[in-house]
Coordinates of C-alpha atoms in Angstrom, one line a residue:
X190 CA -32.7 -48.3 41.4
X191 CA -35.2 -50.9 40.0
X192 CA -38.7 -51.2 40.6
X193 CA -40.3 -55.0 40.1
X194 CA -43.6 -55.1 38.7
X195 CA -45.7 -58.4 38.8
X196 CA -49.4 -57.9 37.0
X197 CA -51.9 -58.9 39.7
X198 CA -54.0 -60.6 36.8
X199 CA -51.3 -62.9 36.2
X200 CA -50.8 -63.8 40.0
X201 CA -54.5 -64.6 40.1
X202 CA -55.0 -66.6 37.2
X203 CA -51.7 -68.6 37.0
X204 CA -49.6 -68.3 40.1
X205 CA -46.6 -66.8 40.9
X206 CA -44.8 -69.3 38.8
X207 CA -46.3 -68.2 35.7
X208 CA -46.4 -64.4 36.2
X209 CA -44.7 -62.1 34.1
X210 CA -42.3 -59.7 35.7
X211 CA -41.4 -56.2 34.4
X212 CA -38.5 -54.6 36.1
X213 CA -38.5 -50.7 35.8
X214 CA -35.5 -48.6 36.0
X215 CA -35.6 -44.9 36.2
X216 CA -33.3 -42.7 34.4
X217 CA -32.4 -39.0 35.4
X218 CA -29.4 -37.4 34.5
X219 CA -28.4 -33.5 35.3
X220 CA -25.8 -31.1 33.9
X221 CA -24.9 -27.5 34.8
X222 CA -22.3 -26.1 33.0
X223 CA -20.3 -22.4 32.4
X224 CA -18.5 -21.8 29.2
X225 CA -16.6 -18.9 28.3
X226 CA -14.9 -18.2 24.6
X227 CA -12.7 -15.4 23.8
X228 CA -12.2 -15.2 20.0
X229 CA -9.8 -12.6 18.4
X230 CA -11.1 -10.8 15.1
X231 CA -14.9 -10.8 15.9
X232 CA -16.8 -7.6 16.8
X233 CA -17.7 -9.0 20.2
X234 CA -14.6 -11.2 20.8
X235 CA -16.2 -12.9 23.9
X236 CA -19.5 -15.0 24.8
X237 CA -20.7 -16.5 28.0
X238 CA -23.0 -19.4 28.2
X239 CA -24.6 -21.0 31.5
X240 CA -26.4 -24.0 30.5
X241 CA -28.6 -26.6 32.6
X242 CA -29.6 -29.7 31.0
X243 CA -31.9 -32.4 32.6
X244 CA -32.8 -35.8 31.0
X245 CA -35.3 -38.4 32.5
X246 CA -36.9 -41.4 31.7
X247 CA -37.4 -45.1 32.3
X248 CA -36.3 -48.7 30.9
X249 CA -38.6 -51.2 31.3
X250 CA -37.3 -55.0 30.8
X251 CA -38.7 -58.4 30.6
X252 CA -36.5 -61.2 30.2
X253 CA -34.5 -60.5 26.8
X254 CA -36.6 -57.9 25.9
X255 CA -36.2 -54.0 27.2
X256 CA -37.8 -50.8 26.0
X257 CA -36.0 -47.3 27.0
X258 CA -37.3 -43.8 26.6
X259 CA -35.4 -40.9 27.5
X260 CA -36.7 -37.0 27.1
X261 CA -34.1 -34.3 27.5
X262 CA -34.4 -30.3 27.8
X263 CA -31.4 -27.5 27.7
X264 CA -32.0 -24.2 29.1
X265 CA -29.7 -21.3 28.8
X266 CA -29.6 -19.4 32.3
X267 CA -27.3 -16.9 30.6
X268 CA -27.4 -16.5 27.3
X269 CA -24.8 -14.2 26.4
X270 CA -23.4 -16.2 23.1
X271 CA -24.0 -17.4 19.6
X272 CA -25.6 -20.6 19.8
X273 CA -25.0 -21.3 16.1
X274 CA -28.9 -20.7 15.3
X275 CA -30.0 -17.4 17.2
X276 CA -28.9 -13.9 16.4
X277 CA -26.1 -12.4 14.2
X278 CA -22.7 -14.5 14.2
X279 CA -20.7 -11.5 15.6
X280 CA -19.1 -13.7 18.8
X281 CA -17.8 -16.7 19.5
X282 CA -19.8 -19.7 19.1
X283 CA -21.2 -21.7 21.9
X284 CA -22.9 -25.1 20.6
X285 CA -25.7 -25.5 23.1
X286 CA -28.9 -23.9 21.8
X287 CA -31.8 -24.2 24.0
X288 CA -34.0 -27.4 23.1
X289 CA -36.2 -29.7 24.3
X290 CA -36.4 -33.1 22.3
X291 CA -36.9 -37.0 22.8
X292 CA -33.5 -38.2 23.4
X293 CA -33.8 -42.0 23.2
X294 CA -36.9 -44.1 22.1
X295 CA -35.8 -47.7 21.6
X296 CA -36.6 -51.3 21.8
X297 CA -34.0 -54.0 22.6
X298 CA -33.6 -57.7 22.5
X299 CA -30.4 -59.3 24.1
X300 CA -29.2 -62.4 24.2
X301 CA -25.7 -64.4 25.2
X302 CA -24.5 -64.1 21.4
X303 CA -27.1 -61.4 20.0
X304 CA -28.0 -57.9 20.6
X305 CA -30.6 -56.3 18.3
X306 CA -32.0 -52.5 19.0
X307 CA -34.5 -50.3 17.2
X308 CA -35.5 -46.8 17.3
X309 CA -33.5 -43.8 18.6
X310 CA -30.6 -44.7 20.1
X311 CA -26.8 -44.0 21.1
X312 CA -24.3 -45.4 18.8
X313 CA -20.4 -44.9 19.5
X314 CA -18.3 -47.0 17.6
X315 CA -14.6 -47.5 18.6
X316 CA -13.0 -44.4 19.8
X317 CA -15.8 -42.2 18.2
X318 CA -13.7 -40.9 15.4
X319 CA -16.1 -41.6 12.7
X320 CA -19.2 -42.6 14.7
X321 CA -20.0 -41.1 18.1
X322 CA -22.8 -39.9 20.5
X323 CA -21.0 -36.1 20.7
X324 CA -21.6 -36.5 24.6
X325 CA -19.8 -33.3 25.3
X326 CA -22.5 -31.1 23.8
X327 CA -25.7 -30.8 25.8
X328 CA -28.0 -32.0 23.1
X329 CA -25.5 -34.8 21.9
X330 CA -26.3 -36.8 18.9
X331 CA -28.3 -40.1 18.4
X332 CA -29.5 -41.9 15.6
X333 CA -32.7 -43.5 14.5
X334 CA -31.4 -47.0 13.4
X335 CA -31.5 -50.4 13.6
X336 CA -28.5 -52.3 14.6
X337 CA -27.4 -55.8 15.3
X338 CA -24.6 -57.0 17.4
X339 CA -23.5 -60.9 16.9
X340 CA -20.9 -62.5 19.0
X341 CA -20.8 -65.9 17.1
X342 CA -17.5 -67.0 18.6
X343 CA -15.3 -66.0 21.6
X344 CA -13.7 -62.7 20.6
X345 CA -15.3 -62.3 17.4
X346 CA -17.7 -59.6 17.1
X347 CA -19.8 -58.5 14.1
X348 CA -21.9 -55.0 14.3
X349 CA -23.9 -53.6 11.7
X350 CA -26.1 -50.8 11.9
X351 CA -28.5 -49.0 9.6
X352 CA -29.6 -45.4 10.4
X353 CA -32.2 -43.3 8.4
X354 CA -31.8 -40.4 10.4
X355 CA -28.9 -38.5 12.5
X356 CA -30.3 -36.4 15.3
X357 CA -27.9 -33.6 15.5
X358 CA -26.8 -31.4 18.4
X359 CA -28.6 -28.3 16.9
X360 CA -32.3 -29.1 18.6
X361 CA -35.6 -28.3 17.4
X362 CA -34.8 -24.6 16.3
X363 CA -32.2 -26.4 13.8
X364 CA -32.1 -25.3 10.1
X365 CA -29.9 -24.9 7.0
X366 CA -26.8 -26.4 7.1
X367 CA -27.6 -26.9 10.9
X368 CA -30.6 -28.8 11.0
X369 CA -32.1 -30.8 13.7
X370 CA -32.1 -34.3 11.8
X371 CA -30.1 -35.5 8.6
X372 CA -31.5 -38.0 6.7
X373 CA -30.1 -40.8 4.6
X374 CA -29.4 -44.2 3.9
X375 CA -26.2 -44.4 6.5
X376 CA -24.7 -48.1 7.0
X377 CA -22.1 -48.7 9.6
X378 CA -20.4 -51.9 9.8
X379 CA -17.9 -53.2 12.1
X380 CA -15.9 -56.7 12.5
X381 CA -13.7 -57.2 15.3
X382 CA -11.4 -59.8 16.6
X383 CA -9.5 -60.1 19.9
X384 CA -6.0 -61.0 19.1
X385 CA -3.1 -61.5 21.5
X386 CA -1.5 -58.2 20.7
X387 CA -5.0 -56.2 20.5
X388 CA -8.4 -55.9 19.2
X389 CA -8.2 -55.8 15.5
X390 CA -11.2 -54.1 13.7
X391 CA -12.3 -53.7 10.1
X392 CA -14.9 -51.1 9.2
X393 CA -16.9 -49.9 6.6
X394 CA -18.9 -46.5 7.0
X395 CA -21.3 -45.4 4.3
X396 CA -22.6 -41.8 5.1
X397 CA -25.4 -40.6 3.3
X398 CA -26.1 -36.9 4.1
X399 CA -29.1 -35.7 2.4
X400 CA -28.4 -32.2 3.4
X401 CA -29.9 -28.6 2.8
X402 CA -29.4 -27.3 -0.8
X403 CA -26.8 -25.1 0.7
X404 CA -24.6 -27.9 1.5
X405 CA -25.0 -29.5 -2.0
X406 CA -24.7 -33.3 -0.4
X407 CA -21.1 -32.8 -0.2
X408 CA -20.6 -34.6 3.0
X409 CA -21.9 -38.0 2.0
X410 CA -18.8 -40.6 1.9
X411 CA -17.7 -44.0 1.9
X412 CA -14.8 -45.1 4.6
X413 CA -13.1 -48.1 4.5
X414 CA -10.2 -49.0 7.3
X415 CA -8.7 -51.2 9.7
X416 CA -7.9 -50.2 13.5
X417 CA -5.9 -52.1 16.1
X418 CA -6.3 -51.1 19.9
X419 CA -4.3 -52.8 22.9
X420 CA -2.9 -52.8 26.1
X421 CA 0.2 -54.7 27.2
X422 CA 1.9 -55.1 30.6
X423 CA 5.5 -54.2 30.6
X424 CA 5.8 -55.0 34.5
X425 CA 3.5 -55.0 37.4
X426 CA 3.8 -51.1 37.8
X427 CA 4.1 -50.1 34.0
X428 CA 1.6 -50.9 31.2
X429 CA 1.5 -49.5 27.5
X430 CA -1.7 -48.9 25.6
X431 CA -1.8 -48.3 21.9
X432 CA -3.7 -47.4 18.9
X433 CA -2.9 -47.7 14.9
X434 CA -5.5 -47.1 12.2
X435 CA -5.7 -46.4 8.8
X436 CA -8.7 -45.6 6.3
X437 CA -9.4 -44.5 3.0
X438 CA -12.5 -42.2 2.2
X439 CA -14.1 -41.1 -0.9
X440 CA -17.2 -39.6 -2.3
X441 CA -20.5 -41.3 -2.2
X442 CA -24.2 -41.2 -3.2
X443 CA -24.8 -38.1 -4.5
X444 CA -21.8 -36.1 -3.4
X445 CA -20.6 -34.1 -6.5
X446 CA -16.9 -34.0 -5.4
X447 CA -14.7 -36.8 -6.9
X448 CA -11.9 -37.2 -4.1
X449 CA -9.8 -39.8 -2.2
X450 CA -8.2 -39.1 1.0
X451 CA -6.2 -41.0 3.6
X452 CA -6.4 -41.2 7.2
X453 CA -3.8 -42.2 9.6
X454 CA -3.3 -42.6 13.5
X455 CA -0.5 -43.8 15.7
X456 CA -0.9 -43.1 19.3
X457 CA 0.8 -44.7 22.5
X458 CA 0.1 -44.3 26.2
X459 CA 2.2 -45.1 29.2
X460 CA 0.9 -45.9 32.7
X461 CA 3.5 -45.9 35.4
X462 CA 1.7 -46.2 38.7
X463 CA -1.2 -43.7 37.9
X464 CA 1.2 -41.3 35.8
X465 CA 0.4 -41.2 32.3
X466 CA 2.5 -40.1 29.1
X467 CA 1.0 -39.9 26.0
X468 CA 2.0 -38.8 22.5
X469 CA 0.4 -39.5 19.0
X470 CA 0.0 -38.3 15.3
X471 CA -3.3 -38.2 13.5
X472 CA -3.5 -37.3 10.0
X473 CA -6.7 -36.5 8.0
X474 CA -5.3 -36.3 4.3
X475 CA -6.3 -33.9 1.6
X476 CA -6.7 -34.5 -1.9
X477 CA -6.5 -31.6 -4.5
X478 CA -7.1 -28.7 -2.0
X479 CA -10.5 -27.7 -2.5
X480 CA -13.4 -27.5 0.0
X481 CA -14.6 -30.7 1.2
X482 CA -12.1 -32.9 -0.7
X483 CA -10.2 -33.7 2.5
X484 CA -11.1 -36.4 4.7
X485 CA -14.3 -35.5 6.7
X486 CA -16.0 -36.9 9.9
X487 CA -19.3 -35.4 9.8
X488 CA -20.8 -38.2 12.4
X489 CA -17.8 -38.6 14.7
X490 CA -17.3 -37.0 18.3
X491 CA -14.8 -34.4 16.9
X492 CA -14.7 -32.4 20.1
X493 CA -12.6 -35.5 21.4
X494 CA -9.8 -34.8 18.7
X495 CA -7.5 -32.5 17.5
X496 CA -8.1 -29.8 20.2
X497 CA -11.0 -28.6 22.3
X498 CA -10.9 -25.2 20.8
X499 CA -12.8 -26.8 17.9
X500 CA -11.0 -25.0 15.3
X501 CA -10.8 -28.4 13.2
X502 CA -14.5 -29.7 13.3
X503 CA -14.2 -29.6 9.4
X504 CA -11.2 -30.7 8.0
X505 CA -9.6 -27.8 6.1
X506 CA -9.3 -28.1 2.5
X507 CA -5.6 -29.0 2.6
X508 CA -6.1 -31.5 5.3
X509 CA -4.5 -31.5 8.7
X510 CA -1.6 -33.3 10.3
X511 CA -1.7 -33.2 14.5
X512 CA 1.2 -34.0 16.6
X513 CA 0.6 -34.1 20.1
X514 CA 2.0 -35.3 23.3
X515 CA 0.1 -34.9 26.7
X516 CA 0.6 -36.2 30.5
X517 CA -1.5 -36.8 33.3
X518 CA -2.1 -38.2 36.6
X519 CA -5.0 -40.2 38.3
X520 CA -6.3 -41.3 41.7
X521 CA -9.0 -43.7 42.6
X522 CA -9.5 -41.6 46.0
X523 CA -8.1 -38.5 47.6
X524 CA -10.1 -37.6 50.8
X525 CA -14.0 -37.0 50.0
X526 CA -12.8 -37.3 45.8
X527 CA -12.8 -40.3 43.8
X528 CA -11.7 -40.6 40.4
X529 CA -9.3 -37.8 40.2
X530 CA -8.0 -36.9 37.0
X531 CA -5.2 -34.3 36.0
X532 CA -4.5 -33.7 32.2
X533 CA -2.3 -31.8 29.8
X534 CA -2.1 -31.9 25.9
X535 CA -0.1 -30.0 23.5
X536 CA -0.9 -30.2 19.9
X537 CA 1.1 -28.8 16.7
X538 CA -1.4 -28.5 13.7
X539 CA 0.0 -28.6 10.2
X540 CA -1.5 -29.0 6.9
X541 CA -1.2 -32.4 5.0
X542 CA -0.3 -30.5 1.9
X543 CA 1.5 -27.0 0.7
X544 CA 3.4 -27.2 4.3
X545 CA 1.0 -24.6 6.2
X546 CA 1.9 -24.2 9.9
X547 CA -2.0 -23.9 11.1
X548 CA -1.3 -23.3 14.9
X549 CA -0.5 -24.9 17.9
X550 CA -3.1 -25.6 21.2
X551 CA -2.6 -26.5 24.8
X552 CA -5.7 -28.5 26.7
X553 CA -5.9 -28.8 30.1
X554 CA -8.3 -30.8 32.3
X555 CA -9.2 -31.5 36.4
X556 CA -12.0 -33.6 37.2
X557 CA -12.9 -35.6 40.4
X558 CA -16.3 -37.2 41.4
X559 CA -18.3 -36.8 44.8
X560 CA -20.8 -39.0 45.3
X561 CA -22.9 -39.2 42.2
X562 CA -21.6 -36.0 40.6
X563 CA -18.7 -35.3 38.8
X564 CA -17.0 -32.2 38.4
X565 CA -14.5 -30.8 35.9
X566 CA -12.4 -27.7 34.9
X567 CA -11.2 -27.7 31.4
X568 CA -9.0 -25.2 29.4
X569 CA -8.1 -24.5 25.6
X570 CA -5.8 -22.2 24.5
X571 CA -5.4 -22.1 20.7
X572 CA -2.4 -20.0 18.8
X573 CA -3.4 -19.3 15.5
X574 CA -0.7 -19.2 12.4
X575 CA -2.4 -19.7 9.2
X576 CA -5.5 -21.2 10.1
X577 CA -8.2 -19.3 12.0
X578 CA -7.6 -16.7 14.9
X579 CA -6.3 -17.0 18.6
X580 CA -9.1 -18.6 20.7
X581 CA -9.4 -19.5 24.5
X582 CA -12.0 -21.5 26.1
X583 CA -12.9 -22.3 29.8
X584 CA -15.4 -24.7 31.2
X585 CA -16.7 -25.2 34.6
X586 CA -19.2 -28.2 34.8
X587 CA -21.1 -30.5 37.3
X588 CA -22.9 -33.7 36.0
X589 CA -25.1 -35.9 38.2
X590 CA -26.5 -39.2 37.4
X591 CA -29.0 -41.3 39.2

């Protein structure tokens, strides 16, 4: 929906041809979610949360200039859970604390070859492994930043951002190591080029985490790497998608840990008339087996990777190797439903050093869209070996957007 505003004074003085036009676009989103978590080894081994999140705002544009402001609020309707901030940590964590916040507040200039964005904004780079929005969590993650995206030649893109504050998922009550915002001089740089075999990207991410004293500035890091992602048709009915990535990470800024750790990813997906088969191997390497000297991704959308039970949001001291296989089926339309998706993935987690078997996990997903509402059911079942304890989670979710 767009509302066109033409200033009356401009029309009266200069006539319709000279009037400055401003287009307004309302923004409205709502989410209702039930999350159930069971985790062995805790005094209270279950948590149940029903949360409702609402976002509302407006985007105003005139020519190449636009401005967007969005506020959000998250309410715990049923709060029988530990939200990471309030109460004792004697039951499973569900990281959706109640919150009210300014979600987006940005100004943007956009031309054919250049986009400049300043203010509070979403930044999601590539597959969001290193820098992302964490959209699954109710409060999500945004950045106070300036960003320039330049396309000087066809197929070539330069993307550079400087962020002085990371607005975390913990909301206005955040404190300690779970702050509302983490300041620092963060630089995210991407250079990508479209080749016949896929998009080749070189990246540099300088993460400066001015964290609470208890954290000891231990997550500041510099990461440099390459990524290739592409899709090739094998026949009229079959196509192959693939991702290959490597990165090297080391300590940065005031991080007292002297370390070097590698990242590797190889992923392939075969699409056969809506049926999908997926396999991959991801490694977040370890250096010396001490805490936070393994490859870390503190600004990534980590929920998307290495299992939805969230056992590996922080990489263990001995690193992690994730071997996974998955399958699914998708339909554009099924009766009154659209964008129907069924998906199952199995993970085996091992350490990068010392040959530890961490555990295995099943992830299941069913989702479909009804008009402007997306309905989904998720399930995660982690079976522990040498890491953490058995954990099961269920999500029932409805997302609506204007």
